[in-house]
Tab-separated table of C-alpha atoms in Angstrom:
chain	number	residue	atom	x	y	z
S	1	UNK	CA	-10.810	-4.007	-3.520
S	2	UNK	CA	-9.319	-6.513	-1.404
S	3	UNK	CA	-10.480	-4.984	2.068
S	4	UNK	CA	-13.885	-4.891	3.725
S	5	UNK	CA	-15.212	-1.779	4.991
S	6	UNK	CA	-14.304	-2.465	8.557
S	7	UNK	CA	-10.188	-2.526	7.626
S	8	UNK	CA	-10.601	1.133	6.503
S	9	UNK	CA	-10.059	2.432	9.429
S	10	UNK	CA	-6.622	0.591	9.584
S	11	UNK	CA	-5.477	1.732	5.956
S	12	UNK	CA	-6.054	5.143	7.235
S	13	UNK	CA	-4.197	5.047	10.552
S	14	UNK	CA	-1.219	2.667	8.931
S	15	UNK	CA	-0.972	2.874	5.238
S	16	UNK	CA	2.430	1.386	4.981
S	17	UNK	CA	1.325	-1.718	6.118
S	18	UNK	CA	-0.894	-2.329	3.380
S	19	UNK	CA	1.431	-1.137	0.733
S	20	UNK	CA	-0.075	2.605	-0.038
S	21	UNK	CA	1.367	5.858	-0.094
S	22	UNK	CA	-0.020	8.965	0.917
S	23	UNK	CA	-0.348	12.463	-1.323
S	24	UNK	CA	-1.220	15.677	1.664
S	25	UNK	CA	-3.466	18.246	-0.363
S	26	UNK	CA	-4.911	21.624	1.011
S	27	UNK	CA	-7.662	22.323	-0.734
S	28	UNK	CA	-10.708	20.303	0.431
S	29	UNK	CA	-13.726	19.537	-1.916
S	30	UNK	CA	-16.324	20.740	0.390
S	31	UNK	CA	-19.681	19.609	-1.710
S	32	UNK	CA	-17.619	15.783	-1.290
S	33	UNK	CA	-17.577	15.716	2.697
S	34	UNK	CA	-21.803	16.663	2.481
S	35	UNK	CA	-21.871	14.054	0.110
S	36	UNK	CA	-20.390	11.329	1.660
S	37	UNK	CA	-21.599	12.620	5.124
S	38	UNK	CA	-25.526	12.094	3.112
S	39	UNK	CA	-24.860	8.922	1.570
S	40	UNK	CA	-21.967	6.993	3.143
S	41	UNK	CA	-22.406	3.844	5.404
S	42	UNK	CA	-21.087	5.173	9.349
S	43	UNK	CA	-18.550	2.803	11.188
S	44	UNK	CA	-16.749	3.732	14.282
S	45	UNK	CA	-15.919	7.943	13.580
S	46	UNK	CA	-15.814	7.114	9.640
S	47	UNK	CA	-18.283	7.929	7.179
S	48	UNK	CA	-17.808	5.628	4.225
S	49	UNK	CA	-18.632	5.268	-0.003
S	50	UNK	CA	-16.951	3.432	-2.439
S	51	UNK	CA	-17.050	3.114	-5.971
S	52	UNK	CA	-16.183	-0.663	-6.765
S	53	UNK	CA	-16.362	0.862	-10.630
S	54	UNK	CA	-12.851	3.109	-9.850
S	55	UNK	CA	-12.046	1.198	-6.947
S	56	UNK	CA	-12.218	4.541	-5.038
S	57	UNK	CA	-13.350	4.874	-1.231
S	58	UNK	CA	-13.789	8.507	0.022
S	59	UNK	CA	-13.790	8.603	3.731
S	60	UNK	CA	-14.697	11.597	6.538
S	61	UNK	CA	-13.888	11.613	9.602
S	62	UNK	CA	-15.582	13.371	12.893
S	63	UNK	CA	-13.342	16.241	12.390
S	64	UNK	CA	-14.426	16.205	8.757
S	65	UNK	CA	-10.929	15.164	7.298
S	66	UNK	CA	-10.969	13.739	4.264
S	67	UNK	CA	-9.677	10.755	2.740
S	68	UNK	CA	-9.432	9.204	-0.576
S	69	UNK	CA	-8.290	6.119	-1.234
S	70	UNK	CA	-7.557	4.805	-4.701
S	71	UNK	CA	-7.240	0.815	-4.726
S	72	UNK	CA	-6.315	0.879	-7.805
S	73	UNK	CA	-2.907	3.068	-7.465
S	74	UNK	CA	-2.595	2.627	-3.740
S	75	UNK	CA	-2.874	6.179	-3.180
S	76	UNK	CA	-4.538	7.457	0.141
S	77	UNK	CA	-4.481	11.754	-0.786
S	78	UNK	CA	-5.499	13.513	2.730
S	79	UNK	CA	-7.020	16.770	2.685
């Protein structure tokens, strides 16, 4: 993963400037948000865990949006 943690915030808000595409999904994994929410690092409004394995963040928000971003595929999917 090219980016440090800090530049997440910027792949969410613009991820056509880094190359990725985005894939709008309704149905939330609601055990994930806890999860990440319980063992995610906080910066700024974001909670924050990767898996360097998958090259997979998962991100949430305040307003407990969810984002996953695959590295890999350069796929952000936004619940």
């Amino acid at each position: 993963m090219g980016l440090a943690l800090s530049d997440i915030k910027d792949l969410i808000e613009t991820p056509q400037k880094f190359g990725f595409k985005i894939e709008r999904k309704k149905r939330k994994p609601r055990d994930l948000v806890d999860k990440v929410k319980e063992n995610g690092i906080r910066i700024d409004n974001l909670w924050i865990e990767c898996d360097r394995e998958n090259g997979e963040c998962v991100v949430v928000d305040d307003s407990n949006k969810l984002f996953i971003i695959n590295f890999n595929n350069k796929i952000i999917i936004m619940f």
